[in-house]
Short mmCIF file of C-alpha atoms in Angstrom, two decimals:
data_model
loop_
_atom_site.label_atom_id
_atom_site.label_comp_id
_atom_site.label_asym_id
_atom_site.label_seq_id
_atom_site.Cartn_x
_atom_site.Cartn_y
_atom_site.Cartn_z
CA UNK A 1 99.93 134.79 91.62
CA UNK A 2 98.05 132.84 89.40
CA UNK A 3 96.99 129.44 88.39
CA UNK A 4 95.82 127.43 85.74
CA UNK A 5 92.03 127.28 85.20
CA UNK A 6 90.55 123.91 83.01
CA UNK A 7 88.41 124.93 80.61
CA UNK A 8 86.29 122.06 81.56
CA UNK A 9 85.23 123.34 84.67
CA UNK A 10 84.26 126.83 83.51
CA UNK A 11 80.48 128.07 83.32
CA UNK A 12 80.64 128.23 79.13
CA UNK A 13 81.33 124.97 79.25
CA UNK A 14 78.97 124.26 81.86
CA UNK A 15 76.24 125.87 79.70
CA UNK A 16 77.53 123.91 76.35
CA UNK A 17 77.22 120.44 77.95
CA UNK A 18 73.86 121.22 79.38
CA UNK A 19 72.33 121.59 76.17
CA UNK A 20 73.70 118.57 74.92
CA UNK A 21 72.14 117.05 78.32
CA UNK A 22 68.47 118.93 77.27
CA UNK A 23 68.93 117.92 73.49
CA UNK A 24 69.88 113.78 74.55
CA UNK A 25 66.64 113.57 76.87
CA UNK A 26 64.48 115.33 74.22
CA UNK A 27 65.25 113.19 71.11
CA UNK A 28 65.44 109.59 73.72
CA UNK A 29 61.77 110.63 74.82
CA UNK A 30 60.56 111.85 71.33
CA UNK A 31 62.26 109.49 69.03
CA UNK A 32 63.29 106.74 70.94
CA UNK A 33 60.45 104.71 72.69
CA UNK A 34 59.41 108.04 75.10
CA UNK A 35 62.25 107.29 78.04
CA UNK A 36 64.52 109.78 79.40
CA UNK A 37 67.45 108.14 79.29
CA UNK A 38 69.88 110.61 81.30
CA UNK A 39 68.94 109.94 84.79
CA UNK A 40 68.19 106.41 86.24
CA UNK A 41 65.72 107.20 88.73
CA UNK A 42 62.42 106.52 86.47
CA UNK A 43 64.60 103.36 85.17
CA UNK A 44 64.98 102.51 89.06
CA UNK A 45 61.11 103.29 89.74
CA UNK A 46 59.81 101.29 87.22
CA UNK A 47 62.62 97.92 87.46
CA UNK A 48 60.79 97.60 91.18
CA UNK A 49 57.40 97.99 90.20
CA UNK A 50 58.08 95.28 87.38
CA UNK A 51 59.99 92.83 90.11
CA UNK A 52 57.00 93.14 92.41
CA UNK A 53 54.67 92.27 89.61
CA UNK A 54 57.28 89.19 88.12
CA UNK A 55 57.17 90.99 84.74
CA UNK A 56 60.57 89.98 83.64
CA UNK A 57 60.83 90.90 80.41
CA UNK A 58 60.26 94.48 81.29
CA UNK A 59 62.74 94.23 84.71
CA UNK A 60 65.33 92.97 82.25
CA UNK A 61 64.29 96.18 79.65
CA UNK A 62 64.54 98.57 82.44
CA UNK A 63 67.91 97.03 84.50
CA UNK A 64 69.98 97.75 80.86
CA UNK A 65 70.55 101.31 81.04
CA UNK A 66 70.92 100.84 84.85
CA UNK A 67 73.57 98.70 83.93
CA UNK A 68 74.93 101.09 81.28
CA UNK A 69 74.87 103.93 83.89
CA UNK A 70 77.50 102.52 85.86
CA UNK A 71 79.22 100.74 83.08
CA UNK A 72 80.06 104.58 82.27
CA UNK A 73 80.89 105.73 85.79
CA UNK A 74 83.14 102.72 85.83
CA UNK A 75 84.92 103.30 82.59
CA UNK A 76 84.99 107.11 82.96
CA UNK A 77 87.15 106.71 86.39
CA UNK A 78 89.46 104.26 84.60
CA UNK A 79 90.04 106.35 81.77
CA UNK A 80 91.17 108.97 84.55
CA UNK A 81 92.99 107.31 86.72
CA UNK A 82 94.98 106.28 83.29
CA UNK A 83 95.45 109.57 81.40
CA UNK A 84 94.73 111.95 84.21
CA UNK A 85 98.08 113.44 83.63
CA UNK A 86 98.66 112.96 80.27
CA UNK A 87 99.35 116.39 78.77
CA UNK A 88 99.02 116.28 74.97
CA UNK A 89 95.33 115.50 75.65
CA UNK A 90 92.96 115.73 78.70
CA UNK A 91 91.49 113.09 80.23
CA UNK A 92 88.53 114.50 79.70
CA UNK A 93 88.65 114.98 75.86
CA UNK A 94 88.92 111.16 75.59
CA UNK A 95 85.57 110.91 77.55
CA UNK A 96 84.41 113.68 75.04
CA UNK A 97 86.11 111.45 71.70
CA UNK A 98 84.02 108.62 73.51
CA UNK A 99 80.10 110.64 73.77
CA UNK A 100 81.37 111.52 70.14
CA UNK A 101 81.31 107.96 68.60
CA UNK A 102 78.38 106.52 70.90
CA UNK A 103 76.28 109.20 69.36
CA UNK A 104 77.40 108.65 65.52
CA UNK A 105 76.44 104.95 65.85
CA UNK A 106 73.11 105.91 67.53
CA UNK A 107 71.89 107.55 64.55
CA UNK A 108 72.45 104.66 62.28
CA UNK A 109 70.33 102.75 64.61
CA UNK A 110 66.94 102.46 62.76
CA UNK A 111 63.73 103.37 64.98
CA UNK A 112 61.91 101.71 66.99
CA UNK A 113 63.48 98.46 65.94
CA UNK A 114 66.85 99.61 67.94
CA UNK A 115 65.27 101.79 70.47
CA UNK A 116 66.53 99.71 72.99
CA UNK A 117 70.01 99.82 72.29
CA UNK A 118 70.09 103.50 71.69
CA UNK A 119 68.63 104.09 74.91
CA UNK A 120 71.21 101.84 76.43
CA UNK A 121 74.00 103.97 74.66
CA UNK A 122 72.66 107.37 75.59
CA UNK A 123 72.92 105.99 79.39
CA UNK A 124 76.13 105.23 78.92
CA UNK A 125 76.88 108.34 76.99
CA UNK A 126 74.92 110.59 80.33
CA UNK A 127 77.00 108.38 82.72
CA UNK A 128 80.32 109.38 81.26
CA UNK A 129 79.37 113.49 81.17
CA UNK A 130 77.79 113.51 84.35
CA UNK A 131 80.80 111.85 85.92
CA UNK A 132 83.87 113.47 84.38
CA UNK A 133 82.19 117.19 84.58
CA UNK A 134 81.08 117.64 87.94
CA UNK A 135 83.17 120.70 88.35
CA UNK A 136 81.61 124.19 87.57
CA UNK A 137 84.13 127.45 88.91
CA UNK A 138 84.65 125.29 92.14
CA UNK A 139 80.69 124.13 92.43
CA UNK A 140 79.08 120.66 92.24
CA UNK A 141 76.63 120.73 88.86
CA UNK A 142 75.21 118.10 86.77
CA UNK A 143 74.85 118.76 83.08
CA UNK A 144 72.30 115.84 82.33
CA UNK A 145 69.90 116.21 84.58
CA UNK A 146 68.27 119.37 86.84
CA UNK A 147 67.26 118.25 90.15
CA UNK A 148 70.25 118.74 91.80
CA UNK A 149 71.09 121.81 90.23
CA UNK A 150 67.97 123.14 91.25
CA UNK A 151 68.62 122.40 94.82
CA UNK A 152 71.96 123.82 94.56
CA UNK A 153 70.36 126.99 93.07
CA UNK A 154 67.55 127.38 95.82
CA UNK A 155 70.42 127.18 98.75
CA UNK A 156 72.22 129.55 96.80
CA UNK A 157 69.67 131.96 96.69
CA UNK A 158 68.47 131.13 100.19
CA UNK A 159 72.07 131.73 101.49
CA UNK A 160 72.23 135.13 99.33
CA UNK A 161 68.88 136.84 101.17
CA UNK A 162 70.00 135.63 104.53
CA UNK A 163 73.28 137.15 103.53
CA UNK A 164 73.87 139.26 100.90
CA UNK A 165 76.71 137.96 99.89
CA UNK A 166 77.56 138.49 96.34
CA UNK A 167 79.05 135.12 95.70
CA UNK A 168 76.16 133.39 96.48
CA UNK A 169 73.74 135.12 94.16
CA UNK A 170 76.64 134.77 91.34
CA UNK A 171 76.51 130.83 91.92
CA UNK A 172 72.98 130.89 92.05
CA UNK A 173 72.46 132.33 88.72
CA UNK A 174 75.05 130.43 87.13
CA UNK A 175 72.67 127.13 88.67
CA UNK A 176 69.59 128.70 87.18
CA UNK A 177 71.61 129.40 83.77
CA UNK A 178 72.76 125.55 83.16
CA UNK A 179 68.77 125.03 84.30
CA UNK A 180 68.09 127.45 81.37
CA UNK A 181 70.37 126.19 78.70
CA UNK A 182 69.39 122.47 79.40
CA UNK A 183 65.39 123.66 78.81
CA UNK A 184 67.19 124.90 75.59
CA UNK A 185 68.71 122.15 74.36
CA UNK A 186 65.32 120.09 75.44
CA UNK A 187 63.65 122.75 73.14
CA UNK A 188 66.18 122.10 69.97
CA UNK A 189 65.89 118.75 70.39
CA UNK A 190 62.27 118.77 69.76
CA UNK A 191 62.53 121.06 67.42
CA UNK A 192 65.41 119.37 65.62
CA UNK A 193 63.91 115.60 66.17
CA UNK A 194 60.93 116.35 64.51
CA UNK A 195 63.25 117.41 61.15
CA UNK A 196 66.28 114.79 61.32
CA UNK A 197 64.81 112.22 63.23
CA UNK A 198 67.48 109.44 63.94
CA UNK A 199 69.93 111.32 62.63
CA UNK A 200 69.17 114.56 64.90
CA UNK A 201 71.37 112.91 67.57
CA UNK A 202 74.11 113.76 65.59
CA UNK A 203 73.88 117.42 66.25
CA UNK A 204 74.99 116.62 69.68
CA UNK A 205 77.58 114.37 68.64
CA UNK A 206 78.70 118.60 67.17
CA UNK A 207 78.10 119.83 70.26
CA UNK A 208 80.48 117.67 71.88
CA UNK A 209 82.94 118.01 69.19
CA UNK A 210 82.88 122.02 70.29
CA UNK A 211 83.66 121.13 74.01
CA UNK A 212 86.44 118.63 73.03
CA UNK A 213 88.09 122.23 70.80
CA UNK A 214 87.38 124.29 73.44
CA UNK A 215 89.03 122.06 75.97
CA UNK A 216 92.72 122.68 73.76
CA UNK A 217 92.28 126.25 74.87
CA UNK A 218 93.88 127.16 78.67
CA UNK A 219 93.16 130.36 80.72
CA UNK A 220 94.83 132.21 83.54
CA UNK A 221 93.09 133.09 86.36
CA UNK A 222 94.37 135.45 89.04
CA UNK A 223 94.10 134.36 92.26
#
């Protein structure tokens, strides 16, 4: 028997998107007014500090990409409820087409004069990948940002000594390998940043254009 396996939930993928999700909070942090702009947490952090102290220019700076965050959780389910079963192209690939053209514009944007607005895109941009690929071989990951990966990991391995089971150490290393490849991407993104600048986004915009070819291609997997 056998079924059909998405491409978009497999561990290459996995690995692909994480350093895309390295790269994006590299160049934001580096190029773009030193924020990470893929998680929300520091964003959250620092919008309270700034209530308590009535600084409301900065609340307002920090509650944009909040408000981008969920403006891309919020369009990425309605894009799936939509086209979930459209077969020509996956849902997914349109959230793909969608990082694609968010990051082309962003490297127009001139620095630091549109920091803001990039940083506000590149939320968005997270939001949308860290909603639609939650999936890795059956396992909960995130590709733009590592804490909960690295929890996920730890059980994994903490369930594997207690154990031995196999299974667990094989999900545990594919944790700590999306960990890895997202330090990678981090690392080209300085690396990369410091040459293209701006325009260094754009090499994710590629990256993403990869995933969105790969995602044409369909394996069987026995069960």
């Amino acid at each position: 028997m056998s079924r059909n396996k998405q491409v978009s939930e497999t561990h290459l993928l996995g690995l692909l998107l994480a350093v895309v999700g390295g790269f994006l909070d590299a160049y934001t942090y580096l190029c773009r007014g030193r924020v990470f702009a893929n998680a929300q947490t520091g964003n959250i952090v620092l919008l309270g500090v700034n209530l308590t102290e009535q600084n409301w220019n900065r609340t307002f700076y920090y509650l944009m990409p909040i408000f981008a965050f969920v403006l891309g959780i919020l369009v990425c389910e309605i894009i799936q409820t939509y086209f979930k079963w459209k077969k020509k192209l996956h849902w997914r690939q349109l959230i793909v087409l969608m990082e694609i053209f968010c990051l082309i514009i962003a490297g127009f944007l001139p620095a630091p004069a549109l920091d803001t607005p990039v940083n506000i895109m590149i939320s968005f941009v997270c939001a949308l990948q860290v909603e639609a690929f939650r999936k890795m071989n059956g396992n909960t990951y995130a590709t733009t940002m590592c804490t909960g990966n690295l929890r996920s990991a730890s059980q994994q391995l903490y369930l594997y000594i207690t154990t031995r089971q196999k299974s667990y150490l094989h999900n545990c290393l594919q944790y700590y390998n999306v960990i890895l490849f997202f330090i990678l991407g981090a690392g080209a993104g300085s690396f990369f940043t410091g040459i293209f600048h701006t325009k260094a986004v754009w090499l994710c915009a590629l990256g993403l254009l990869a995933a969105f070819i790969a995602m044409f291609l369909n394996r069987e997997e026995s069960l």
